[in-house]
mmCIF file of C-alpha atoms and ligand atoms in Angstrom:
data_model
loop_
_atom_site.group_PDB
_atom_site.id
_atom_site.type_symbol
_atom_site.label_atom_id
_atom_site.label_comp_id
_atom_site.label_asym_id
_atom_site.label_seq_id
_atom_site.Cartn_x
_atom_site.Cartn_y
_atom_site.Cartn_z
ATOM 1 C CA UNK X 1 1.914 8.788 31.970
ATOM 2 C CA UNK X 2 -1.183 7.739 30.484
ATOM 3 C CA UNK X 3 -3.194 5.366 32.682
ATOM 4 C CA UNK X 4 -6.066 3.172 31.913
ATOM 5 C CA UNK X 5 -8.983 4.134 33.897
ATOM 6 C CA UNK X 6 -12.705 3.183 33.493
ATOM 7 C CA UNK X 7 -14.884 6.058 33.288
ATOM 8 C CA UNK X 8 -18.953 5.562 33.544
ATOM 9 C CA UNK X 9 -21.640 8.315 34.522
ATOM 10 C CA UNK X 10 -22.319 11.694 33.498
ATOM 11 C CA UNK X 11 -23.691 13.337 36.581
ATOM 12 C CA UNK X 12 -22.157 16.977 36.857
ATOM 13 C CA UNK X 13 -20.175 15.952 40.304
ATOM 14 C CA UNK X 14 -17.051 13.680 39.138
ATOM 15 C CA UNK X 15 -15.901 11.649 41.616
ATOM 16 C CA UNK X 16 -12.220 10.282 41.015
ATOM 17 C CA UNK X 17 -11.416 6.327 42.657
ATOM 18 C CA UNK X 18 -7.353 5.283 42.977
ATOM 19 C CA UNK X 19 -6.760 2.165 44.441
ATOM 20 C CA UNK X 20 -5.113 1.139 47.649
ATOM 21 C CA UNK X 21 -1.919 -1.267 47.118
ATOM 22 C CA UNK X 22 -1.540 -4.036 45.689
ATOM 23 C CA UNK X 23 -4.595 -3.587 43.866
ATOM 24 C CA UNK X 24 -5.810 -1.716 40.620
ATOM 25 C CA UNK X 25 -9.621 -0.126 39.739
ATOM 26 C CA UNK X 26 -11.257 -3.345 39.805
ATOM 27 C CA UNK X 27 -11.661 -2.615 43.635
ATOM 28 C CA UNK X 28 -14.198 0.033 42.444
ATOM 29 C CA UNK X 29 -16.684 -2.048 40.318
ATOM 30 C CA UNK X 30 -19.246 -1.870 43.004
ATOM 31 C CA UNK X 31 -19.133 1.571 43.085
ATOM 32 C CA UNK X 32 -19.298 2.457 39.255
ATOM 33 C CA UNK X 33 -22.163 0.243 39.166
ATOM 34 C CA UNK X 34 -24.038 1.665 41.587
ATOM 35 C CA UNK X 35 -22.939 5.311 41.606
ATOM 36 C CA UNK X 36 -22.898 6.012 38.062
ATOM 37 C CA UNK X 37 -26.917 6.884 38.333
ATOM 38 C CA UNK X 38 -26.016 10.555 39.852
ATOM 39 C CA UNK X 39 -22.209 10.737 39.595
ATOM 40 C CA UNK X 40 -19.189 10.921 36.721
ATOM 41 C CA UNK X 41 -16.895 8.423 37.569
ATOM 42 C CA UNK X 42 -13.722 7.781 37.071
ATOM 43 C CA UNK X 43 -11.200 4.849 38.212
ATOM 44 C CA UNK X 44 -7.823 4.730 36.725
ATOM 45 C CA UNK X 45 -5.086 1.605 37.150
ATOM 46 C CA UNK X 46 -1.930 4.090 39.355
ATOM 47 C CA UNK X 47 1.034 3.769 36.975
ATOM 48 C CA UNK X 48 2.991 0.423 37.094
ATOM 49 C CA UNK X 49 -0.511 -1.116 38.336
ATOM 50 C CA UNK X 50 -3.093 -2.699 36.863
ATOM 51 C CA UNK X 51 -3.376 -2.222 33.129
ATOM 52 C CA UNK X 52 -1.293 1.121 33.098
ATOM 53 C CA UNK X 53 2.526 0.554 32.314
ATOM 54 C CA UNK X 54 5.217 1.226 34.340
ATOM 55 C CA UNK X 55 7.670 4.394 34.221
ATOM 56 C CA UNK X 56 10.944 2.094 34.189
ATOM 57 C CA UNK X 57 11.865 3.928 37.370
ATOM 58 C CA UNK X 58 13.097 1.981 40.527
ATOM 59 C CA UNK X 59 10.978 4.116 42.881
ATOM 60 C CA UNK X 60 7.329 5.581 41.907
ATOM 61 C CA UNK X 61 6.304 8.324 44.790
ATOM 62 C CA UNK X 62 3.086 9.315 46.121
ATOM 63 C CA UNK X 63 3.403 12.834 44.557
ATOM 64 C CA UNK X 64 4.346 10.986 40.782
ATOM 65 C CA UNK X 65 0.835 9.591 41.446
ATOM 66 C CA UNK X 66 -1.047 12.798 42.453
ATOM 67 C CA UNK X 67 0.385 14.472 39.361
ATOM 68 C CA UNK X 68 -0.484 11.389 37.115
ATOM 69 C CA UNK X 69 -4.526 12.171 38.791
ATOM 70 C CA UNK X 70 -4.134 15.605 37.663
ATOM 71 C CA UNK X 71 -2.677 14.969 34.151
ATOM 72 C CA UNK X 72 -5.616 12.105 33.498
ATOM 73 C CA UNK X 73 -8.400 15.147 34.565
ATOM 74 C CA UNK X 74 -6.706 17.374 31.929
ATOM 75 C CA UNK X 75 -7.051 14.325 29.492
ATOM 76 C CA UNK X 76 -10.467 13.645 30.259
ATOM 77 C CA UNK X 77 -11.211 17.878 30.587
ATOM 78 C CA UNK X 78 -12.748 17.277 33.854
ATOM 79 C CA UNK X 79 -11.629 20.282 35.893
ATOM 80 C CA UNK X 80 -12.624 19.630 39.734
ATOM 81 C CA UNK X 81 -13.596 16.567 41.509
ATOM 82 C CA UNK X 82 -14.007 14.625 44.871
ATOM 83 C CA UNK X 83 -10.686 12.509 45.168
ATOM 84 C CA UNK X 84 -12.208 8.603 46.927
ATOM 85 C CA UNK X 85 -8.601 6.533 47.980
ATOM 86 C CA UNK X 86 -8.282 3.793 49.826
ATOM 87 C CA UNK X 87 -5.110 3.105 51.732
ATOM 88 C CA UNK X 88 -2.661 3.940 49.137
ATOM 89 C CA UNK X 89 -4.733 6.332 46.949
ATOM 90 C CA UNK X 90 -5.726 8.020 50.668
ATOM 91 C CA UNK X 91 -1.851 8.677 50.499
ATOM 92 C CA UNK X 92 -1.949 9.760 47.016
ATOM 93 C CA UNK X 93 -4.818 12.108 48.292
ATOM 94 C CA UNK X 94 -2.711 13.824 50.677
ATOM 95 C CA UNK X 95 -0.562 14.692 47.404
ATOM 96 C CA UNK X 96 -3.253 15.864 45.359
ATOM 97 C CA UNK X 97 -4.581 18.099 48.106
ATOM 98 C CA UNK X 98 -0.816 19.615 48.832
ATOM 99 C CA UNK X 99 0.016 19.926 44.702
ATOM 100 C CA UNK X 100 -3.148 20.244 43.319
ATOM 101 C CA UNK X 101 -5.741 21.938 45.690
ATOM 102 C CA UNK X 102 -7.613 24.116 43.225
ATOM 103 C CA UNK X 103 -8.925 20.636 41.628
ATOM 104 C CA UNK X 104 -10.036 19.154 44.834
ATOM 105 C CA UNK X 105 -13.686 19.728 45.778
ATOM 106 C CA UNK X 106 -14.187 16.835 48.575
ATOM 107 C CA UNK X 107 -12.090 14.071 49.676
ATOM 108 C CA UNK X 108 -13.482 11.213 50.904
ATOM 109 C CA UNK X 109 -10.414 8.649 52.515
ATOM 110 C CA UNK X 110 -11.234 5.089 53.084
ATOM 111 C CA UNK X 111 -9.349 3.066 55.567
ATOM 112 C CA UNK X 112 -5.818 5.138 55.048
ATOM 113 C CA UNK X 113 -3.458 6.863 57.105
ATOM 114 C CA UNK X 114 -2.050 10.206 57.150
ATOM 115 C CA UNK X 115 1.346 9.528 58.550
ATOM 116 C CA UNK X 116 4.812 8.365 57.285
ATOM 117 C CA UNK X 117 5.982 4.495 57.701
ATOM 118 C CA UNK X 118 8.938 3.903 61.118
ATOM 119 C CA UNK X 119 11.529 3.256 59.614
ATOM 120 C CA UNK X 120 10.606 -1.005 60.729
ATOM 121 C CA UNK X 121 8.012 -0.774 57.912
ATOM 122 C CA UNK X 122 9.885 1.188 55.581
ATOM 123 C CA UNK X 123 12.680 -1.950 55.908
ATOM 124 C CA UNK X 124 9.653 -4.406 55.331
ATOM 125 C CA UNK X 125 8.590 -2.523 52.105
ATOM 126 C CA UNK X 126 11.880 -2.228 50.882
ATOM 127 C CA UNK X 127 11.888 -6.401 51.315
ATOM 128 C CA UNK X 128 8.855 -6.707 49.395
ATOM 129 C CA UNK X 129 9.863 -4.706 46.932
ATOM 130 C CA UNK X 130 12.422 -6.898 46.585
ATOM 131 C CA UNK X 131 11.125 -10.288 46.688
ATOM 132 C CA UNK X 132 8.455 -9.408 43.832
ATOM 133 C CA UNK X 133 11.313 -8.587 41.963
ATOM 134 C CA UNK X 134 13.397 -11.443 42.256
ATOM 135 C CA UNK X 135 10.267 -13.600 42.465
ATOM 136 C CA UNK X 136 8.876 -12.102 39.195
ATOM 137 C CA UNK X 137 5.039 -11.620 40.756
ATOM 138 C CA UNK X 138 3.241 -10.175 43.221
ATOM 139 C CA UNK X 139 1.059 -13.598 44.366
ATOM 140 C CA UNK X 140 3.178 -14.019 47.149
ATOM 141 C CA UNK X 141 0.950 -11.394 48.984
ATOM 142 C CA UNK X 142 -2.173 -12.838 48.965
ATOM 143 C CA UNK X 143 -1.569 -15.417 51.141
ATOM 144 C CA UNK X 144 0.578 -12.651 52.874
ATOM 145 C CA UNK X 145 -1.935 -10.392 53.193
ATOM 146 C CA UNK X 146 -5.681 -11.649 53.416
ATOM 147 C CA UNK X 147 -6.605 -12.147 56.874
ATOM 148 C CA UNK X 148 -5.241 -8.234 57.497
ATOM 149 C CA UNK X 149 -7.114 -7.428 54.912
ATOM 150 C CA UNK X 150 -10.597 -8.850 54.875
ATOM 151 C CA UNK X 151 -12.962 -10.405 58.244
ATOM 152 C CA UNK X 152 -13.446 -13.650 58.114
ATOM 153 C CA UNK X 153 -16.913 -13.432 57.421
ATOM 154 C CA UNK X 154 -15.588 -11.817 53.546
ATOM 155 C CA UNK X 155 -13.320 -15.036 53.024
ATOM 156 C CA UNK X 156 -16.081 -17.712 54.065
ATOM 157 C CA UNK X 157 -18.696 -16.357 52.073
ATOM 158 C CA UNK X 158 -18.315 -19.051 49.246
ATOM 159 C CA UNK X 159 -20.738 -16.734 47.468
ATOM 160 C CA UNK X 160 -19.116 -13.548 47.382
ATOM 161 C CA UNK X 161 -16.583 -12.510 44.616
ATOM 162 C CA UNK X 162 -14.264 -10.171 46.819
ATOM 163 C CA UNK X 163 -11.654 -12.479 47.681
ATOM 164 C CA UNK X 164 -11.780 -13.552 44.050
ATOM 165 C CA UNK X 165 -11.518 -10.291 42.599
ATOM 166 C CA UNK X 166 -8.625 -9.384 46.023
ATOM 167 C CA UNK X 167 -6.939 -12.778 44.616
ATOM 168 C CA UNK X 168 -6.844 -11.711 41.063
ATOM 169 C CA UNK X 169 -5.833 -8.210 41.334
ATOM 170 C CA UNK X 170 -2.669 -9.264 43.477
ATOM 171 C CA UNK X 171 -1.279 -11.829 41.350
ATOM 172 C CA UNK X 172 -1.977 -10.457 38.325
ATOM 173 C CA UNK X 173 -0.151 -7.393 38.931
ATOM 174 C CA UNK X 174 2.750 -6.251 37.682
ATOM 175 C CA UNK X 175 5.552 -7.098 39.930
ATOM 176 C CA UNK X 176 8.222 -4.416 38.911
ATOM 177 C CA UNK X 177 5.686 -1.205 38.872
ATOM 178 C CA UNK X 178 4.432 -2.290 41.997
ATOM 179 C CA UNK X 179 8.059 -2.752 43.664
ATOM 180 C CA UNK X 180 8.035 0.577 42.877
ATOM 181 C CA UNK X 181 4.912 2.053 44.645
ATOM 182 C CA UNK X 182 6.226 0.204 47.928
ATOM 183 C CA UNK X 183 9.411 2.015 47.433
ATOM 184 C CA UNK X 184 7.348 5.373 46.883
ATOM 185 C CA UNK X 185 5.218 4.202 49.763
ATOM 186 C CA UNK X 186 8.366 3.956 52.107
ATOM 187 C CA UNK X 187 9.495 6.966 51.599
ATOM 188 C CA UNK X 188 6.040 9.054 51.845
ATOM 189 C CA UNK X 189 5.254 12.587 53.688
ATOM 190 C CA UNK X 190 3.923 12.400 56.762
ATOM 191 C CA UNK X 191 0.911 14.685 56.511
ATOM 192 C CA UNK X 192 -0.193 14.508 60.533
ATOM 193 C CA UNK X 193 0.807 17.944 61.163
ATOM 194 C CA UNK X 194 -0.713 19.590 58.207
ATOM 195 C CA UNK X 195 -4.445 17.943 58.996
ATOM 196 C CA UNK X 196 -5.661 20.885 60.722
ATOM 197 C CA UNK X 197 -5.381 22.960 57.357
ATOM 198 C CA UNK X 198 -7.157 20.773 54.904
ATOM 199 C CA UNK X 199 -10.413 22.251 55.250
ATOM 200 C CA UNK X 200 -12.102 20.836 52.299
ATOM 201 C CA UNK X 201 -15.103 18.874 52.763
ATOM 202 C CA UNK X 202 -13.524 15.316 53.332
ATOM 203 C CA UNK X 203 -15.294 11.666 54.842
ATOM 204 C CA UNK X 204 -13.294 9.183 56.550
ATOM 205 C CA UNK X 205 -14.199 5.854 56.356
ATOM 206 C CA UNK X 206 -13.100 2.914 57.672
ATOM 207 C CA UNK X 207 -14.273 -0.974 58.257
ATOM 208 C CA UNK X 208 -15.325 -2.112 61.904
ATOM 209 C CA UNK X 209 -13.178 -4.492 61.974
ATOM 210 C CA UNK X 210 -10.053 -2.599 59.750
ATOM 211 C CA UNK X 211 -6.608 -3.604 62.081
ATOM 212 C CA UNK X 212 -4.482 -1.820 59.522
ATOM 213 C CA UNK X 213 -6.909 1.450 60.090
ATOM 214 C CA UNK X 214 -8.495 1.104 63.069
ATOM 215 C CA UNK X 215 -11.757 2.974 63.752
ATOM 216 C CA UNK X 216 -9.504 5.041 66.555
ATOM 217 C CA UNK X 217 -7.006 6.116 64.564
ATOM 218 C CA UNK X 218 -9.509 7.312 61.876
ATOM 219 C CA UNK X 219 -11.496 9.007 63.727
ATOM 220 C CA UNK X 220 -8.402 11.062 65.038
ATOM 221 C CA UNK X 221 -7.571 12.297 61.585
ATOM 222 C CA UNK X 222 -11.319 13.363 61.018
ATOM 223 C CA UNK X 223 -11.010 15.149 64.156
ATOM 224 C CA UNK X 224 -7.514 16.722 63.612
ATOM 225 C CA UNK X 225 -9.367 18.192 60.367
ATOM 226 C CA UNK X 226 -11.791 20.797 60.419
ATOM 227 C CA UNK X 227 -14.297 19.816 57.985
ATOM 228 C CA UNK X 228 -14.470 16.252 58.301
ATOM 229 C CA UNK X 229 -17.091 13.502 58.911
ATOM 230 C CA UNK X 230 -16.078 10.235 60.208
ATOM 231 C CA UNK X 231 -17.942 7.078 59.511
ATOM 232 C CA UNK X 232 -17.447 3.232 60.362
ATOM 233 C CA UNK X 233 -18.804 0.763 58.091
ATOM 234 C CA UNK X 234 -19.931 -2.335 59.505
ATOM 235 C CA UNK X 235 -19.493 -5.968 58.482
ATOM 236 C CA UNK X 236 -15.847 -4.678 57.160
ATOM 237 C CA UNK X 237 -12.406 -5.012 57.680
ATOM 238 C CA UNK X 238 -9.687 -2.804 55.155
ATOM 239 C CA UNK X 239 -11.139 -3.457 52.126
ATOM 240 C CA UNK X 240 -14.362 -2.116 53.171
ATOM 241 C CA UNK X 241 -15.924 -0.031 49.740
ATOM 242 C CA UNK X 242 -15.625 -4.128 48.181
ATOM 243 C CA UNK X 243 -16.618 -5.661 51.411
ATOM 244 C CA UNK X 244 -19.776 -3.720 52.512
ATOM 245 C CA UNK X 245 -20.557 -1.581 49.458
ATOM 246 C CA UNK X 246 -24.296 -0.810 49.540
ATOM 247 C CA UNK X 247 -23.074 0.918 53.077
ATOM 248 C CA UNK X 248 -20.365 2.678 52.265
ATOM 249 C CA UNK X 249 -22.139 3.903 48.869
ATOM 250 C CA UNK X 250 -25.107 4.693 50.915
ATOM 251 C CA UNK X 251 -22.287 6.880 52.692
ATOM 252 C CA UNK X 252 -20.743 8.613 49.663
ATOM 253 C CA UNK X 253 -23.937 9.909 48.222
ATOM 254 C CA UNK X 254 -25.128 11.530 51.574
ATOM 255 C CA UNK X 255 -22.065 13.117 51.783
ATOM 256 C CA UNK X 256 -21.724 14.232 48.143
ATOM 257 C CA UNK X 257 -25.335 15.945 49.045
ATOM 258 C CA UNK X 258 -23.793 17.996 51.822
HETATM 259 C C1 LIG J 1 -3.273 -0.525 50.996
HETATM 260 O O1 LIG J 1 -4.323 -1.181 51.137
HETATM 261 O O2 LIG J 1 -3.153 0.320 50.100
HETATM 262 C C2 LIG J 1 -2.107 -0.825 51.892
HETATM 263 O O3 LIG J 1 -2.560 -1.389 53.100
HETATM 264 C C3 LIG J 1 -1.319 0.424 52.145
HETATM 265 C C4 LIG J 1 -0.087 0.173 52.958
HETATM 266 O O4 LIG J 1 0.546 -0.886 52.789
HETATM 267 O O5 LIG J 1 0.285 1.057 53.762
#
């Protein structure tokens, strides 16, 4: 699969951005603004997301994503990097660290899990999945989704562009790929168990105010790990690298310094 991705910087430390869901690499602009000074970056659209076309398939997994990562370092001859994923790319993290381990230098995962869906939310997926199909677009979610998303200090700020650039990202995208993610997403590995042997030099992060990824059950997956660092980033709910980005930048480059 070849996937767009936006690549700035030149710093000898690459750091690698995917996406949570139902989003694409336009979540990242803050950080490839800011970052760029010290870091390579690099943000790719997942496949079926954003500006990267779909397979065709009904169901895209987490591991198809991992292995799409991979192939775009090979294309862009970048051999190691950190792996930053929010949500969704934290579960296409737990891939990349299970398929492709000699690439991954640090992870940092940003309001994520590490566990599988109940089968309740698997059935809710599958229902999405559906809908955007028959619907023919994704906008549906915003409406949908917003208030779990964001605090309601992001969607009153008449002067900030994240609910804009949340709005646009949803209903622009395209609704059969991403059926297919929340297929792949209902059917994902549940990596609790296997915490306590990724040992690589990983930050979790997660908004104050995150209900999807509470500050509790973060901070039990940086403790279940044995070389992690758990932050909270305030003024932030689960979009929290858009929401509160000079803190949660502030964050990554202390801990790329480590
Ligand atoms: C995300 O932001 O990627 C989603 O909340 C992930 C999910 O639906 O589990």
């Amino acid at each position: 699969m070849r996937l767009n991705c936006e690549k700035v910087g030149s710093g000898a430390k690459t750091i690698v951005f995917v996406h949570g869901f139902p989003f694409d690499n336009r979540m990242w602009s803050a950080q490839l603004e800011e970052l760029s000074d010290e870091f390579t970056l690099a943000a790719p659209d997942m496949r079926g997301m954003g500006k990267s076309a779909a397979s065709g398939a009904s169901v895209t997994t987490m591991a198809e994503l991992a292995d799409d990562v991979a192939e775009l370092l090979d294309e862009l001859a970048i051999e190691k990097c950190t792996f930053c994923g929010l949500s969704m790319g934290g579960y296409v993290g737990w891939e990349f660290w299970k398929r492709h381990s000699d690439r991954l230098e640090r992870f940092i995962l940003c309001d994520s899990g590490a566990n599988a869906d109940a089968s309740e939310g698997a059935a809710k997926r599958l229902a999405t999945a559906a809908k955007m199909e028959a619907e023919g677009t994704c906008a549906f979610l915003v409406d949908g989704m917003k208030t779990n998303l964001m605090t309601s200090q992001t969607l009153e700020d008449v002067h900030s562009s994240v609910f804009s650039t949340f709005r646009k990202m949803v209903s622009e995208n395209n609704p059969a790929g991403t059926a297919a993610v929340a297929r792949g997403m209902a059917q994902r590995h549940d990596f609790t168990l296997e915490l306590s042997e990724i040992s690589v030099p990983t930050l979790v992060m997660t908004g104050v105010n995150d209900v999807l990824s509470p500050p509790a059950k973060m901070k039990a997956i940086a403790d279940a790990m044995p070389n992690a660092r758990f932050v909270e980033i305030p003024f932030a709910a689960h979009l929290s690298p858009m929401e509160n980005p000079e803190r949660g930048n502030s964050e990554i480059r202390a801990f790329m310094k480590r």
